[in-house]
Coordinates of C-alpha atoms and ligand atoms in Angstrom, one line a residue:
M791 CA -26.6 -3.7 9.4
L792 CA -25.1 -5.7 12.3
A793 CA -26.3 -4.8 15.8
P794 CA -23.8 -2.9 17.9
M795 CA -22.4 -4.6 21.0
T796 CA -22.8 -3.0 24.4
S797 CA -19.1 -3.6 25.4
P798 CA -16.1 -3.4 23.0
K799 CA -15.1 -6.7 21.5
T800 CA -11.5 -8.0 21.8
D801 CA -9.4 -8.2 18.7
A802 CA -10.0 -11.9 18.5
E803 CA -13.8 -11.4 18.8
L804 CA -13.7 -8.7 16.1
L805 CA -11.8 -10.9 13.7
A806 CA -14.4 -13.6 14.3
A807 CA -17.3 -11.2 13.8
L808 CA -15.7 -9.9 10.6
E809 CA -14.9 -13.3 9.2
E810 CA -18.0 -13.6 7.0
V811 CA -17.4 -10.2 5.4
A812 CA -13.7 -11.0 5.0
E813 CA -14.7 -14.3 3.1
E814 CA -17.1 -12.4 0.9
N815 CA -14.4 -9.8 0.1
Y816 CA -11.7 -12.3 -0.4
D817 CA -13.9 -14.1 -3.0
R818 CA -14.8 -10.8 -4.6
H819 CA -11.1 -9.8 -4.8
V820 CA -10.0 -13.0 -6.3
G821 CA -12.9 -13.0 -8.8
A822 CA -12.2 -9.4 -9.8
A823 CA -8.4 -9.6 -10.0
Q824 CA -7.0 -10.0 -13.5
D825 CA -4.1 -12.4 -13.8
W826 CA -1.0 -10.8 -15.1
E827 CA 2.6 -11.9 -15.5
S828 CA 5.4 -9.7 -14.4
H829 CA 7.7 -11.2 -17.0
D830 CA 5.5 -9.9 -19.8
F831 CA 6.3 -6.3 -18.8
V832 CA 10.1 -6.6 -18.8
P833 CA 12.2 -5.9 -21.9
W834 CA 14.5 -8.8 -21.4
A835 CA 16.2 -8.3 -24.7
E836 CA 17.7 -5.1 -23.4
G837 CA 19.4 -6.9 -20.5
R838 CA 23.0 -7.9 -20.4
N839 CA 25.5 -9.3 -18.0
F840 CA 27.4 -7.3 -15.4
A841 CA 31.1 -7.5 -14.9
F842 CA 30.9 -10.4 -12.4
L843 CA 29.8 -12.6 -15.3
G844 CA 32.1 -11.1 -17.9
G845 CA 29.9 -8.2 -19.0
E846 CA 30.0 -4.5 -18.1
D847 CA 29.1 -2.9 -14.8
W848 CA 26.6 0.0 -14.5
T849 CA 27.6 3.6 -15.2
A850 CA 25.5 6.7 -15.0
A851 CA 25.6 7.1 -18.8
Q852 CA 23.5 3.9 -19.1
A853 CA 20.5 5.4 -17.2
G854 CA 17.9 6.3 -19.7
L855 CA 14.9 7.3 -17.6
T856 CA 13.8 10.9 -16.9
D857 CA 14.2 12.1 -13.3
V858 CA 10.5 11.7 -12.6
D859 CA 10.3 8.2 -13.9
R860 CA 13.4 7.2 -12.1
I861 CA 12.3 8.6 -8.8
A862 CA 8.8 7.1 -9.1
A863 CA 10.2 3.6 -9.9
T864 CA 12.9 3.8 -7.3
V865 CA 10.5 4.8 -4.5
S866 CA 8.0 2.1 -5.6
V867 CA 10.5 -0.7 -5.7
L868 CA 12.0 0.2 -2.3
I869 CA 8.6 0.3 -0.7
A870 CA 7.5 -2.9 -2.4
D871 CA 10.8 -4.6 -1.5
N872 CA 10.0 -3.8 2.2
L873 CA 7.1 -6.2 1.9
P874 CA 8.3 -8.5 4.8
A875 CA 7.9 -5.5 7.2
Y876 CA 4.3 -4.9 6.2
H877 CA 3.6 -8.6 6.1
R878 CA 4.9 -8.8 9.7
D879 CA 2.6 -6.0 10.8
L880 CA -0.5 -7.5 9.2
A881 CA 0.2 -11.0 10.4
F882 CA 0.7 -9.7 13.9
S883 CA -2.7 -7.9 14.0
L884 CA -4.8 -10.3 12.0
R885 CA -3.4 -13.3 13.8
K886 CA -6.3 -15.6 13.3
K887 CA -6.1 -18.4 10.8
G888 CA -8.7 -19.1 8.1
V889 CA -9.7 -16.3 5.7
W890 CA -7.4 -13.8 7.4
W891 CA -4.2 -15.7 6.7
K892 CA -5.5 -16.5 3.2
W893 CA -5.9 -12.8 2.6
I894 CA -2.5 -11.9 4.0
G895 CA -1.0 -14.6 1.8
R896 CA -2.8 -13.3 -1.3
W897 CA -2.0 -9.7 -0.6
T898 CA 1.7 -10.6 0.0
A899 CA 1.9 -12.5 -3.2
E900 CA 0.5 -9.6 -5.2
E901 CA 2.8 -7.0 -3.5
N902 CA 5.8 -9.2 -4.2
R903 CA 4.9 -9.2 -7.9
H904 CA 5.1 -5.4 -7.8
A905 CA 8.6 -5.6 -6.5
I906 CA 9.6 -8.3 -9.0
V907 CA 8.3 -6.4 -12.1
L908 CA 9.9 -3.1 -11.1
R909 CA 13.2 -4.6 -10.1
D910 CA 13.4 -6.7 -13.3
F911 CA 12.6 -3.6 -15.4
L912 CA 15.2 -1.4 -13.6
M913 CA 17.9 -4.1 -13.9
T914 CA 17.3 -5.0 -17.6
T915 CA 17.1 -1.3 -18.7
R916 CA 20.0 -0.3 -16.3
A917 CA 17.8 2.7 -15.3
V918 CA 19.4 3.0 -11.8
D919 CA 22.6 2.0 -10.1
P920 CA 22.0 -1.6 -9.0
V921 CA 24.7 -1.4 -6.2
E922 CA 23.2 1.7 -4.7
L923 CA 19.7 0.4 -5.0
E924 CA 20.7 -2.7 -3.1
R925 CA 22.5 -0.7 -0.4
V926 CA 19.4 1.5 0.2
R927 CA 17.1 -1.6 0.2
I928 CA 19.2 -3.2 3.0
E929 CA 19.4 0.0 4.9
Y930 CA 15.6 0.8 4.6
M931 CA 14.6 -2.7 5.7
T932 CA 17.0 -2.7 8.6
E933 CA 16.6 0.9 9.9
G934 CA 14.1 2.8 7.9
Y935 CA 10.8 1.3 8.8
S936 CA 9.1 1.0 12.1
A937 CA 5.4 1.0 13.0
P938 CA 3.6 0.5 16.3
S939 CA 1.6 -2.7 16.7
L940 CA -2.0 -1.8 16.1
H941 CA -5.3 -3.3 17.0
V942 CA -7.4 -4.9 14.3
V943 CA -9.6 -2.0 13.2
D944 CA -6.6 0.4 13.3
M945 CA -4.8 -2.0 11.0
L946 CA -7.7 -2.2 8.6
V947 CA -8.0 1.6 8.5
K948 CA -4.3 2.0 8.0
Y949 CA -4.2 -0.4 5.1
A950 CA -7.3 1.1 3.5
L951 CA -5.4 4.5 3.6
D952 CA -2.1 2.9 2.5
E953 CA -3.5 1.0 -0.5
T954 CA -5.7 3.9 -1.6
A955 CA -2.6 6.2 -1.5
A956 CA -0.5 3.6 -3.3
G957 CA -3.1 3.3 -6.1
L958 CA -3.2 7.0 -6.5
R959 CA 0.6 7.3 -6.5
H960 CA 0.9 4.6 -9.2
R961 CA -1.9 6.1 -11.3
R962 CA -0.2 9.5 -11.2
A963 CA 3.2 8.0 -11.9
A964 CA 1.7 6.3 -15.0
E965 CA 0.2 9.5 -16.2
L966 CA 3.5 11.4 -15.9
A967 CA 5.8 8.6 -17.2
T968 CA 7.5 9.3 -20.5
E969 CA 8.7 5.7 -20.8
P970 CA 5.6 3.9 -22.0
R971 CA 6.7 0.4 -20.8
L972 CA 7.2 1.8 -17.3
A973 CA 3.8 3.6 -17.5
A974 CA 2.2 0.2 -18.3
I975 CA 3.8 -1.3 -15.2
F976 CA 2.6 1.6 -13.0
S977 CA -0.9 1.2 -14.4
R978 CA -1.0 -2.5 -13.7
I979 CA 0.2 -2.0 -10.2
A980 CA -2.4 0.7 -9.6
Q981 CA -5.2 -1.7 -10.5
D982 CA -4.0 -4.2 -7.9
D983 CA -3.6 -1.5 -5.3
E984 CA -7.1 -0.2 -5.9
L985 CA -8.6 -3.7 -5.6
Q986 CA -6.7 -4.3 -2.4
A987 CA -7.9 -1.0 -1.1
T988 CA -11.5 -2.1 -1.6
F989 CA -10.9 -5.1 0.6
F990 CA -9.6 -3.1 3.5
R991 CA -12.2 -0.3 3.0
N992 CA -15.1 -2.8 3.0
L993 CA -13.8 -4.4 6.2
V994 CA -13.7 -1.0 7.9
S995 CA -17.3 -0.4 6.9
A996 CA -18.2 -3.7 8.4
A997 CA -16.2 -2.9 11.6
L998 CA -18.1 0.4 11.9
D999 CA -21.4 -1.5 11.9
I1000 CA -20.2 -4.0 14.6
E1001 CA -18.2 -1.6 16.8
P1002 CA -19.1 2.0 15.8
D1003 CA -17.3 3.8 18.7
L1004 CA -14.2 1.8 18.6
S1005 CA -14.0 2.0 14.8
M1006 CA -14.6 5.7 14.7
R1007 CA -11.7 6.1 17.2
A1008 CA -9.5 4.0 15.0
I1009 CA -10.3 6.1 12.0
A1010 CA -9.6 9.3 13.9
D1011 CA -6.2 8.0 15.1
R1012 CA -5.1 6.6 11.9
V1013 CA -6.1 9.6 9.8
A1014 CA -4.3 11.8 12.3
D1015 CA -1.0 10.0 11.9
F1016 CA -1.3 8.8 8.3
A1017 CA 1.8 9.2 6.2
V1018 CA 2.9 7.1 3.2
P1019 CA 6.1 5.2 3.7
V1020 CA 9.2 7.5 3.4
V1021 CA 12.5 6.3 1.9
E1022 CA 15.7 8.4 2.2
L1023 CA 17.4 8.4 -1.2
P1024 CA 21.1 9.1 -1.1
G1025 CA 22.0 12.5 -2.3
Q1026 CA 18.4 13.2 -3.2
G1027 CA 16.6 13.5 0.1
S1028 CA 13.3 12.2 1.3
S1029 CA 11.0 10.3 -1.1
S1030 CA 8.0 12.4 0.2
T1031 CA 9.6 15.6 -1.0
L1032 CA 10.8 14.1 -4.3
L1033 CA 7.3 12.7 -5.0
E1034 CA 5.7 16.0 -4.1
N1035 CA 8.1 18.0 -6.3
A1036 CA 7.4 15.6 -9.2
G1037 CA 3.7 16.1 -8.7
I1038 CA 3.2 12.3 -8.1
Y1039 CA 1.9 12.5 -4.6
T1040 CA 1.2 15.7 -2.6
P1041 CA -0.4 16.5 0.7
E1042 CA -3.3 18.0 -1.1
M1043 CA -3.8 14.9 -3.1
Q1044 CA -3.7 12.8 0.1
S1045 CA -6.4 15.0 1.7
E1046 CA -8.7 15.2 -1.3
Q1047 CA -8.2 11.9 -3.1
V1048 CA -7.3 9.5 -0.2
V1049 CA -8.7 10.7 3.1
K1050 CA -11.9 12.5 2.2
P1051 CA -13.2 9.8 -0.2
L1052 CA -12.6 7.1 2.4
L1053 CA -14.4 9.2 5.1
Q1054 CA -17.3 9.6 2.6
E1055 CA -17.3 5.9 1.9
W1056 CA -17.6 5.1 5.6
N1057 CA -20.3 7.7 6.1
V1058 CA -18.3 9.2 8.9
F1059 CA -20.3 12.4 9.0
E1060 CA -23.7 10.9 8.4
R1061 CA -23.8 8.1 10.8
N1062 CA -25.7 8.4 14.1
D1063 CA -25.2 4.9 15.6
F1064 CA -22.4 5.6 18.1
G1065 CA -22.0 7.1 21.6
A1066 CA -20.0 9.8 23.2
D1067 CA -16.6 8.2 22.4
G1068 CA -17.5 7.9 18.7
T1069 CA -18.8 11.5 18.6
A1070 CA -15.6 12.8 20.2
A1071 CA -13.6 10.9 17.6
R1072 CA -15.7 12.2 14.7
D1073 CA -15.3 15.7 16.0
E1074 CA -11.5 15.2 15.8
I1075 CA -11.8 13.9 12.3
A1076 CA -13.9 16.9 11.3
S1077 CA -11.4 19.4 12.6
S1078 CA -8.5 17.6 11.0
V1079 CA -9.9 17.5 7.5
S1080 CA -11.7 20.8 7.3
Ligands
LIG251 FE1 -0.8 -2.6 -2.8

């Protein structure tokens, strides 16, 4: 365990102090990640031209997915397509070169593959209205996402929560999917999310050892305001309600399968290496999850 400091480190100092653990986790991530190709998962033979190139434009009669599959895929592709916003947040907080930028680059490339495979699948199978999907994508990226700029540990906690939630959402979507090729895509994405979650989770554990009070405060704040990204789907409402009604992601699942396992992993309720600020933060966490 690393020795706690007497005064809080700055973000730059914390990034430097965490660098070795970040290197270890970057190497672990790359070593554990299985290469996969998005084009392997797309039924290209089912694709055909739209009217612009002499084919036929989309009509609702062409959409073959069930409501649950369509909602899961639409929400996932819109969140994944919003990648530049998340990249911007991460790059702003982890603004130190070396392993941090390497990690952000790797994470961004993996997330982009998720958007690519889902979009290609939806376009070749004509499962959703491509014009509407594009309209919502532009709208969501322009207006629908805002996040406060966060300090380093806050950002690590937020992304540990986000990726754990994304892994869970994709696992559940795979379980419920009636279209087996889409289920395979969700399963593959879930594996990536889970591995990414491990990186962020391990970095939070290391931050707790270096700066226990500050890290406990970050955990309390981020758990208190944690919510998965929400997309407004035209005529259908908020993605959080749609996912909840479909049984893909519910508040109870978030509490039991995202927040509580992470708190356990970080030994939040067993640690005794912090001061009054950390104790106050832990009390807040205890009352919010009980
Ligand atoms: Fe992810």
